Short mmCIF file of C-alpha atoms in Angstrom, two decimals:
data_model
loop_
_atom_site.label_atom_id
_atom_site.label_comp_id
_atom_site.label_asym_id
_atom_site.label_seq_id
_atom_site.Cartn_x
_atom_site.Cartn_y
_atom_site.Cartn_z
CA MET A 1 110.55 135.24 66.59
CA ARG A 2 106.86 135.30 65.64
CA LYS A 3 106.92 131.56 64.88
CA THR A 4 108.63 130.84 68.20
CA GLY A 5 106.09 132.92 70.08
CA ALA A 6 103.18 131.20 68.37
CA PHE A 7 104.68 127.79 69.17
CA LEU A 8 105.07 128.66 72.85
CA THR A 9 101.49 129.90 72.93
CA VAL A 10 100.23 126.58 71.54
CA VAL A 11 102.31 124.57 74.06
CA ALA A 12 101.06 126.69 76.96
CA THR A 13 97.45 126.31 75.82
CA MET A 14 97.79 122.52 75.57
CA GLY A 15 99.34 122.42 79.02
CA PHE A 16 96.48 124.36 80.59
CA CYS A 17 93.94 122.13 78.83
CA TYR A 18 95.65 119.01 80.16
CA LEU A 19 95.73 120.38 83.70
CA TYR A 20 92.07 121.39 83.45
CA LEU A 21 91.00 117.94 82.31
CA TYR A 22 93.15 116.23 84.95
CA LYS A 23 91.72 118.37 87.74
CA ARG A 24 88.22 117.94 86.36
CA LEU A 25 88.16 114.20 85.73
CA GLU A 26 90.90 112.27 87.52
CA PRO A 27 90.12 113.08 91.17
CA THR A 28 86.45 112.23 90.61
CA HIS A 29 87.37 108.80 89.24
CA VAL A 30 89.71 108.07 92.10
CA HIS A 31 87.24 109.39 94.63
CA ARG A 32 84.45 107.20 93.29
CA ALA A 33 86.65 104.08 93.37
CA ARG A 34 87.65 104.76 96.95
CA LYS A 35 84.07 105.52 97.96
CA HIS A 36 82.92 102.26 96.34
CA ASP A 37 85.56 100.31 98.30
CA GLN A 38 84.60 102.11 101.50
CA ASP A 39 80.91 101.31 100.97
CA LEU A 40 81.68 97.63 100.42
CA CYS A 41 83.69 97.47 103.63
CA GLU A 42 81.14 99.34 105.73
CA THR A 43 78.04 97.48 104.56
CA GLN A 44 79.18 93.93 103.88
CA ASN A 45 82.16 92.90 105.95
CA PRO A 46 82.68 94.46 109.40
CA CYS A 47 86.02 93.40 110.90
CA GLU A 48 85.91 92.94 114.66
CA HIS A 49 89.69 92.78 115.22
CA GLY A 50 91.23 94.16 112.04
CA PHE A 51 90.50 96.42 109.12
CA CYS A 52 88.76 95.96 105.79
CA VAL A 53 90.31 96.13 102.31
CA VAL A 54 88.80 95.36 98.91
CA ARG A 55 90.51 92.70 96.81
CA PHE A 56 89.11 91.78 93.40
CA ASP A 57 85.89 93.70 94.23
CA LYS A 58 85.37 91.70 97.42
CA PRO A 59 85.72 93.00 101.00
CA ILE A 60 88.33 91.09 102.96
CA CYS A 61 89.43 91.54 106.56
CA VAL A 62 93.11 91.95 107.39
CA CYS A 63 93.25 90.69 110.95
CA GLU A 64 95.29 91.97 113.84
CA ASP A 65 97.93 89.60 115.18
CA GLY A 66 96.30 86.83 117.18
CA TRP A 67 92.93 86.88 115.36
CA THR A 68 91.59 85.00 112.34
CA GLY A 69 88.34 84.17 110.55
CA PRO A 70 86.38 86.02 107.84
CA SER A 71 85.48 88.82 110.30
CA CYS A 72 88.59 88.55 112.48
CA SER A 73 86.37 87.32 115.29
CA VAL A 74 88.12 84.01 115.99
CA GLU A 75 91.10 84.06 118.31
CA PHE A 76 94.02 82.25 116.70
CA ASN A 77 95.25 79.31 118.76
CA GLU A 78 99.00 79.83 119.21
CA CYS A 79 99.20 76.39 120.84
CA GLN A 80 98.16 74.69 117.60
CA SER A 81 101.77 74.24 116.51
CA ASN A 82 102.74 72.52 119.81
CA PRO A 83 105.43 75.04 120.78
CA CYS A 84 106.00 73.63 124.28
CA HIS A 85 108.49 70.80 123.83
CA HIS A 86 108.24 69.38 127.35
CA GLY A 87 105.17 70.96 128.90
CA LYS A 88 101.59 72.12 128.51
CA CYS A 89 100.63 75.10 126.35
CA PHE A 90 98.13 77.77 127.39
CA ASP A 91 96.78 79.98 124.62
CA GLY A 92 96.54 83.77 124.91
CA VAL A 93 95.71 86.62 122.55
CA ASN A 94 98.67 86.71 120.15
CA SER A 95 100.71 84.85 122.77
CA TYR A 96 101.08 81.59 124.62
CA THR A 97 102.68 80.38 127.83
CA CYS A 98 104.23 77.01 128.60
CA GLU A 99 103.83 75.15 131.90
CA CYS A 100 106.94 73.01 131.92
CA LYS A 101 107.31 69.51 133.25
CA GLU A 102 109.63 69.00 136.19
CA GLY A 103 113.25 69.29 135.10
CA TRP A 104 112.56 71.53 132.09
CA ILE A 105 112.68 75.32 131.76
CA GLY A 106 112.71 77.95 129.01
CA THR A 107 110.10 79.78 126.96
CA ASN A 108 109.26 76.54 125.15
CA CYS A 109 110.36 74.14 127.91
CA GLU A 110 113.36 73.26 125.80
CA LYS A 111 116.16 73.42 128.40
CA ASP A 112 116.92 70.29 130.40
CA ILE A 113 117.94 70.96 134.03
CA ARG A 114 117.37 67.42 135.29
CA PRO A 115 120.23 66.18 137.46
CA LYS A 116 122.45 63.76 135.62
CA GLN A 117 122.65 60.36 137.25
CA GLU A 118 126.15 59.27 138.20
CA LEU A 119 126.89 55.69 137.23
CA PRO A 120 129.74 53.39 138.25
CA SER A 121 132.85 53.82 136.14
CA ASN A 122 132.45 50.38 134.55
CA VAL A 123 128.92 51.14 133.30
CA ILE A 124 128.43 52.91 129.97
CA ALA A 125 125.81 55.63 130.35
CA PRO A 126 123.07 55.93 127.75
CA PRO A 127 123.27 59.08 125.56
CA GLU A 128 120.46 60.89 127.36
CA LEU A 129 122.39 60.75 130.68
CA ILE A 130 125.67 62.04 129.32
CA PRO A 131 126.25 65.71 130.26
CA GLY A 132 126.58 67.90 127.19
CA ASN A 133 125.12 65.20 124.97
CA LYS A 134 125.88 66.13 121.35
CA GLU A 135 122.40 65.28 120.04
CA GLU A 136 120.73 67.43 122.69
CA ASP A 137 123.17 70.31 122.17
CA SER A 138 122.64 70.10 118.43
CA SER A 139 118.85 70.28 118.80
CA GLU A 140 119.11 73.39 120.96
CA ALA A 141 121.50 74.97 118.45
CA VAL A 142 119.04 74.34 115.59
CA GLN A 143 116.19 75.89 117.59
CA SER A 144 118.34 78.88 118.45
CA GLU A 145 119.35 79.36 114.81
CA GLN A 146 115.73 79.15 113.67
CA ALA A 147 114.70 81.78 116.22
CA LYS A 148 117.50 84.02 114.92
CA ARG A 149 116.39 83.58 111.29
CA MET A 150 112.79 84.44 112.14
CA SER A 151 113.93 87.47 114.11
CA VAL A 152 115.98 88.74 111.16
CA LEU A 153 113.05 88.30 108.76
CA ASN A 154 110.48 89.85 111.10
CA ASN A 155 112.76 92.81 111.87
CA TYR A 156 113.23 93.42 108.15
CA CYS A 157 109.48 93.35 107.51
CA SER A 158 108.80 95.64 110.49
CA ARG A 159 110.93 98.31 108.77
CA TYR A 160 108.58 98.17 105.79
CA PRO A 161 105.09 97.87 107.35
CA GLU A 162 103.39 98.84 104.09
CA LYS A 163 104.64 95.59 102.51
CA SER A 164 102.98 93.50 105.21
CA LEU A 165 99.60 95.06 104.36
CA GLU A 166 99.87 94.17 100.68
CA TYR A 167 98.23 91.06 99.30
CA PRO A 168 100.59 88.40 97.89
CA SER A 169 100.84 88.63 94.11
CA LYS A 170 99.33 85.98 91.83
CA HIS A 171 102.92 85.11 90.95
CA THR A 172 103.61 84.25 94.59
CA LEU A 173 100.34 82.32 95.00
CA GLY A 174 101.51 80.16 92.09
CA GLN A 175 104.73 79.32 93.96
CA LEU A 176 103.03 78.10 97.16
CA ILE A 177 102.54 74.33 97.30
CA VAL A 178 99.59 73.36 99.51
CA ASN A 179 99.46 70.37 101.84
CA ASP A 180 95.94 70.28 103.31
CA LYS A 181 96.61 67.11 105.28
CA TYR A 182 99.14 68.80 107.56
CA ASN A 183 98.11 72.45 106.97
CA ILE A 184 101.37 73.54 105.33
CA LEU A 185 102.24 76.04 102.60
CA TYR A 186 105.68 75.63 101.01
CA CYS A 187 107.03 78.34 98.72
CA PHE A 188 109.52 76.68 96.40
CA VAL A 189 112.54 78.65 95.23
CA PRO A 190 114.51 76.92 92.46
CA LYS A 191 118.16 76.07 93.20
CA THR A 192 117.66 75.95 96.97
CA GLY A 193 117.29 72.19 97.25
CA CYS A 194 113.70 72.33 95.98
CA THR A 195 113.94 68.87 94.39
CA THR A 196 114.78 67.38 97.79
CA THR A 197 112.10 69.46 99.51
CA LYS A 198 109.45 68.67 96.91
CA LEU A 199 110.17 64.96 97.40
CA VAL A 200 109.52 65.36 101.14
CA PHE A 201 106.20 67.05 100.43
CA TYR A 202 105.34 64.42 97.82
CA ASN A 203 105.81 61.67 100.40
CA LEU A 204 103.80 63.64 102.97
CA GLU A 205 100.96 64.08 100.50
CA MET A 206 100.94 60.48 99.23
CA GLY A 207 101.79 58.74 102.52
CA THR A 208 104.75 57.02 100.87
CA ASN A 209 108.51 56.76 101.30
CA HIS A 210 109.53 56.92 97.66
CA THR A 211 112.80 58.01 96.14
CA MET A 212 112.45 59.71 92.74
CA ASN A 213 114.74 61.33 90.24
CA THR A 214 114.64 65.06 89.53
CA ILE A 215 112.38 64.81 86.47
CA GLU A 216 109.80 62.64 88.24
CA VAL A 217 109.62 65.00 91.23
CA HIS A 218 109.03 68.09 89.13
CA LYS A 219 106.47 66.33 86.94
CA HIS A 220 104.26 65.55 89.94
CA ASN A 221 101.01 67.50 89.88
CA PHE A 222 101.28 69.40 93.15
CA THR A 223 98.41 71.61 94.31
CA TYR A 224 99.22 75.33 94.38
CA LEU A 225 97.52 78.08 96.32
CA ASP A 226 96.37 79.96 93.21
CA GLN A 227 94.10 77.00 92.40
CA TYR A 228 91.78 77.88 95.32
CA SER A 229 89.02 80.47 95.67
CA ASP A 230 89.79 83.85 97.25
CA GLU A 231 88.18 82.79 100.55
CA GLU A 232 90.11 79.50 100.62
CA ILE A 233 93.36 81.36 99.88
CA GLU A 234 92.74 83.77 102.75
CA GLN A 235 91.96 80.94 105.16
CA ARG A 236 95.14 79.07 104.31
CA LEU A 237 97.35 82.14 104.46
CA ARG A 238 95.99 82.89 107.93
CA ASN A 239 96.04 79.45 109.46
CA TYR A 240 98.59 77.20 107.73
CA GLN A 241 102.25 76.87 108.70
CA LYS A 242 104.25 78.63 105.98
CA PHE A 243 107.64 77.16 105.08
CA ILE A 244 110.43 78.45 102.82
CA VAL A 245 113.94 77.25 101.92
CA VAL A 246 116.52 79.91 100.98
CA ARG A 247 120.16 79.99 99.94
CA ASP A 248 123.02 82.46 99.81
CA PRO A 249 122.25 84.47 96.63
CA LEU A 250 125.77 84.13 95.21
CA GLU A 251 125.73 80.35 95.69
CA ARG A 252 122.27 80.11 94.17
CA LEU A 253 123.21 82.14 91.08
CA LEU A 254 126.31 80.04 90.48
CA SER A 255 124.31 76.83 90.92
CA ALA A 256 121.69 78.04 88.41
CA TRP A 257 124.33 78.95 85.82
CA ARG A 258 126.20 75.65 86.17
CA ASP A 259 123.02 73.61 86.02
CA LYS A 260 121.41 75.39 83.07
CA PHE A 261 124.35 76.56 80.97
CA VAL A 262 127.25 74.20 81.71
CA HIS A 263 126.15 70.74 82.85
CA GLY A 264 122.56 70.71 81.61
CA ARG A 265 122.74 72.45 78.21
CA ASP A 266 118.93 72.34 78.16
CA LEU A 267 116.48 74.57 76.33
CA LEU A 268 117.48 77.56 78.44
CA THR A 269 120.94 77.51 76.86
CA GLU A 270 119.38 78.17 73.48
CA LYS A 271 116.67 80.52 74.76
CA PHE A 272 119.15 82.83 76.49
CA GLN A 273 121.93 82.82 73.88
CA ASP A 274 121.63 86.58 73.51
CA MET A 275 123.02 86.98 77.04
CA TRP A 276 126.28 86.92 75.10
CA SER A 277 125.39 90.44 73.94
CA THR A 278 126.24 91.81 77.40
CA ILE A 279 129.94 91.17 76.70
CA GLU A 280 129.97 91.19 72.89
CA ASN A 281 129.21 93.99 70.46
CA LYS A 282 126.77 91.91 68.48
CA THR A 283 123.13 92.61 67.70
CA SER A 284 122.38 89.88 65.13
CA GLU A 285 120.94 86.47 65.98
CA TYR A 286 123.20 83.77 67.36
CA ASP A 287 123.36 80.85 64.95
CA ILE A 288 125.74 78.62 66.92
CA ILE A 289 124.69 77.45 70.40
CA ARG A 290 127.46 78.16 72.88
CA ASN A 291 127.68 77.96 76.66
CA VAL A 292 126.82 81.37 78.09
CA PRO A 293 129.83 82.57 80.14
CA PHE A 294 129.27 83.25 83.83
CA LYS A 295 130.24 86.89 83.37
CA ALA A 296 127.61 87.38 80.64
CA PHE A 297 125.01 85.52 82.71
CA LEU A 298 125.53 87.76 85.78
CA LYS A 299 125.43 90.93 83.68
CA ALA A 300 122.15 89.82 82.11
CA VAL A 301 120.61 88.91 85.47
CA ALA A 302 121.63 92.26 86.98
CA MET A 303 120.04 94.16 84.07
CA ASP A 304 116.69 92.69 85.13
CA LYS A 305 115.26 92.74 81.62
CA HIS A 306 112.03 90.87 81.03
CA LYS A 307 113.49 88.75 78.22
CA TRP A 308 116.12 87.34 80.59
CA LYS A 309 113.87 86.64 83.58
CA ASN A 310 113.60 83.09 84.89
CA ALA A 311 112.55 81.57 88.23
CA HIS A 312 115.89 79.78 88.58
CA TRP A 313 117.66 83.11 89.18
CA GLU A 314 114.77 85.36 90.23
CA PRO A 315 115.30 86.75 93.76
CA ALA A 316 113.50 84.79 96.47
CA TYR A 317 111.75 87.90 97.77
CA LYS A 318 110.07 88.37 94.36
CA LEU A 319 109.05 84.73 94.12
CA CYS A 320 107.69 84.32 97.64
CA SER A 321 106.81 87.82 99.01
CA PRO A 322 108.00 86.98 102.56
CA CYS A 323 106.59 90.09 104.27
CA GLN A 324 103.16 89.55 102.73
CA VAL A 325 102.99 85.78 103.24
CA LYS A 326 104.49 85.96 106.77
CA PHE A 327 106.45 82.72 106.88
CA ASP A 328 106.63 80.67 110.08
CA PHE A 329 109.81 78.74 109.30
CA VAL A 330 112.93 79.60 107.31
CA ALA A 331 115.15 76.67 106.29
CA HIS A 332 118.55 76.98 104.60
CA THR A 333 119.79 74.76 101.81
CA ASP A 334 122.95 73.81 103.66
CA THR A 335 121.07 72.88 106.87
CA LEU A 336 118.01 71.09 105.47
CA ALA A 337 118.91 67.87 107.28
CA GLU A 338 118.80 69.73 110.62
CA ASP A 339 115.89 72.05 109.78
CA PHE A 340 113.33 69.50 108.64
CA PRO A 341 113.12 67.52 111.94
CA LEU A 342 112.53 70.78 113.82
CA PHE A 343 109.85 71.86 111.34
CA PHE A 344 108.13 68.45 111.59
CA GLN A 345 108.16 68.79 115.36
CA LYS A 346 106.68 72.29 115.08
CA VAL A 347 103.75 71.15 112.92
CA GLY A 348 103.20 67.91 114.85
CA ILE A 349 104.37 65.42 112.18
CA THR A 350 105.72 62.20 113.71
CA GLY A 351 106.98 58.89 112.35
CA LYS A 352 108.10 60.37 109.04
CA ASP A 353 111.84 60.74 109.63
CA GLY A 354 112.64 57.98 107.13
CA PHE A 355 112.30 60.19 104.05
CA LEU A 356 113.95 63.33 105.44
CA PRO A 357 117.12 64.55 103.68
CA GLN A 358 120.49 63.41 104.96
CA LYS A 359 123.29 65.81 105.77
CA LYS A 360 125.23 67.00 102.72
CA GLN A 361 128.46 68.97 102.70
CA THR A 362 128.39 72.26 100.80
CA ARG A 363 131.27 73.12 98.52
CA GLY A 364 132.07 76.43 100.23
CA GLY A 365 134.25 79.40 99.35
CA LYS A 366 136.68 77.65 97.02
CA PHE A 367 133.79 76.48 94.87
CA LEU A 368 132.54 80.07 94.56
CA ALA A 369 135.98 81.58 93.98
CA GLU A 370 136.66 79.41 90.93
CA ASP A 371 134.03 81.29 88.91
CA TYR A 372 133.55 84.60 90.73
CA ARG A 373 137.22 85.55 90.47
CA VAL A 374 136.70 86.69 86.85
CA ILE A 375 133.75 88.94 87.74
CA PRO A 376 134.53 92.69 87.96
CA LEU A 377 133.65 94.40 91.23
CA GLU A 378 131.12 96.70 89.52
CA ASP A 379 129.21 93.65 88.28
CA MET A 380 129.26 92.20 91.78
CA ARG A 381 127.82 95.45 93.12
CA ALA A 382 125.03 95.30 90.52
CA ILE A 383 124.15 91.76 91.65
CA TRP A 384 124.21 92.87 95.28
CA SER A 385 121.83 95.73 94.51
CA MET A 386 119.35 93.40 92.83
CA PHE A 387 119.52 90.73 95.56
CA LYS A 388 119.89 93.05 98.55
CA PRO A 389 116.46 92.17 100.02
CA ASP A 390 117.41 88.47 99.91
CA PHE A 391 120.66 89.20 101.75
CA ASP A 392 118.90 91.35 104.35
CA MET A 393 115.76 89.24 104.86
CA PHE A 394 117.51 85.92 105.33
CA GLY A 395 120.62 86.91 107.24
CA TYR A 396 123.23 86.55 104.52
CA SER A 397 126.12 88.98 104.21
CA PHE A 398 127.41 90.22 100.86
CA GLU A 399 130.49 91.65 102.59
CA GLU A 400 131.33 88.29 104.16
CA ASP A 401 130.89 86.57 100.79
CA ILE A 402 133.25 89.04 99.10
CA ASN A 403 135.84 88.78 101.89
CA GLY A 404 135.66 85.00 101.67
CA LEU A 405 136.20 85.10 97.92
CA LEU A 406 139.16 87.46 98.31
CA GLN A 407 140.77 85.28 100.99
CA THR A 408 140.34 82.17 98.84
CA LYS A 409 141.91 83.97 95.87
CA ASN A 410 144.88 85.03 97.97
CA LYS A 411 145.44 81.46 99.19
CA ASN A 412 145.48 80.21 95.62
#
């Protein structure tokens, strides 16, 4: 009993000493750091339409919507992206209005209400005079879908306002390809059609119309945002059009596994051999190189261990920090052929349609069901938990994916 009492006395004494030192030292350190940041903001960088934060020991202004510039004193020109399709744009503070040409209405003058000319029955009307013209209807559908995607992303970010105030990580800055000629930032996410998209940006940068294989595209020395100074990074994040391509997380994971562990058998197959350990009771090294099964791959990805991390299956929200970067355009892998012309129109790029991607059919539910049917539901839930922000930010539905897989299984 005496030994126990003495032990408790020692523990209590150590605890009081720790609390004393914490109270004595820690708040002072934090207070001084905050006071230093506050002094920098107050004396060096007044923000006219925003608030000041300190990044890397430098005061930087985070501007209110509609304002830009080092001191948030320059009104951002919302007409810069040419939003009025058939009319004149008038800039406002964080807004714009379109004065439409005769025969056009809508927020962006995108709806055609011109009377259709009736022609004799023996005359073939040109496409633009045919009511319900498919090309016109398709264009409106693409614009409507893009507005929906942006609404979903912005609504998600509005639920987490603290994320929007954070500065993009260095990891994200290293994912953003810069095109200074057309003022574009493109965050590339592997396995979302990034080879195709990188080729488009290569041709934009070089003024060419080349076709290249996968290796040549990825070997090109693109310029990334982390190669610029802090001031140049801030300027581009504020003023450039920010573009991202995303994909249904379940499709993307399956594509990554097939490419790296089945068809490719590249260095990643050897590097991640110990993913086998998620389904085998083995702790020793793997001497024989084998294809990592899809079940083992998904288990390893869901565990989120550092040794198994790789950009090809890292969630898009971790790669590109959408709420911090504030993207202006969200393209989908399966609609790249429709999305790119709209994006080019938005940023004012003309005469470059020749190197845009052509429409490709996706493989759909049956393609997914072939491999996902062996995955236990608890593993699927673990994947959903890890990729939930991707599902929520970009308008994908885990429930719809699961229902589709179940229906495909039942048919087979």
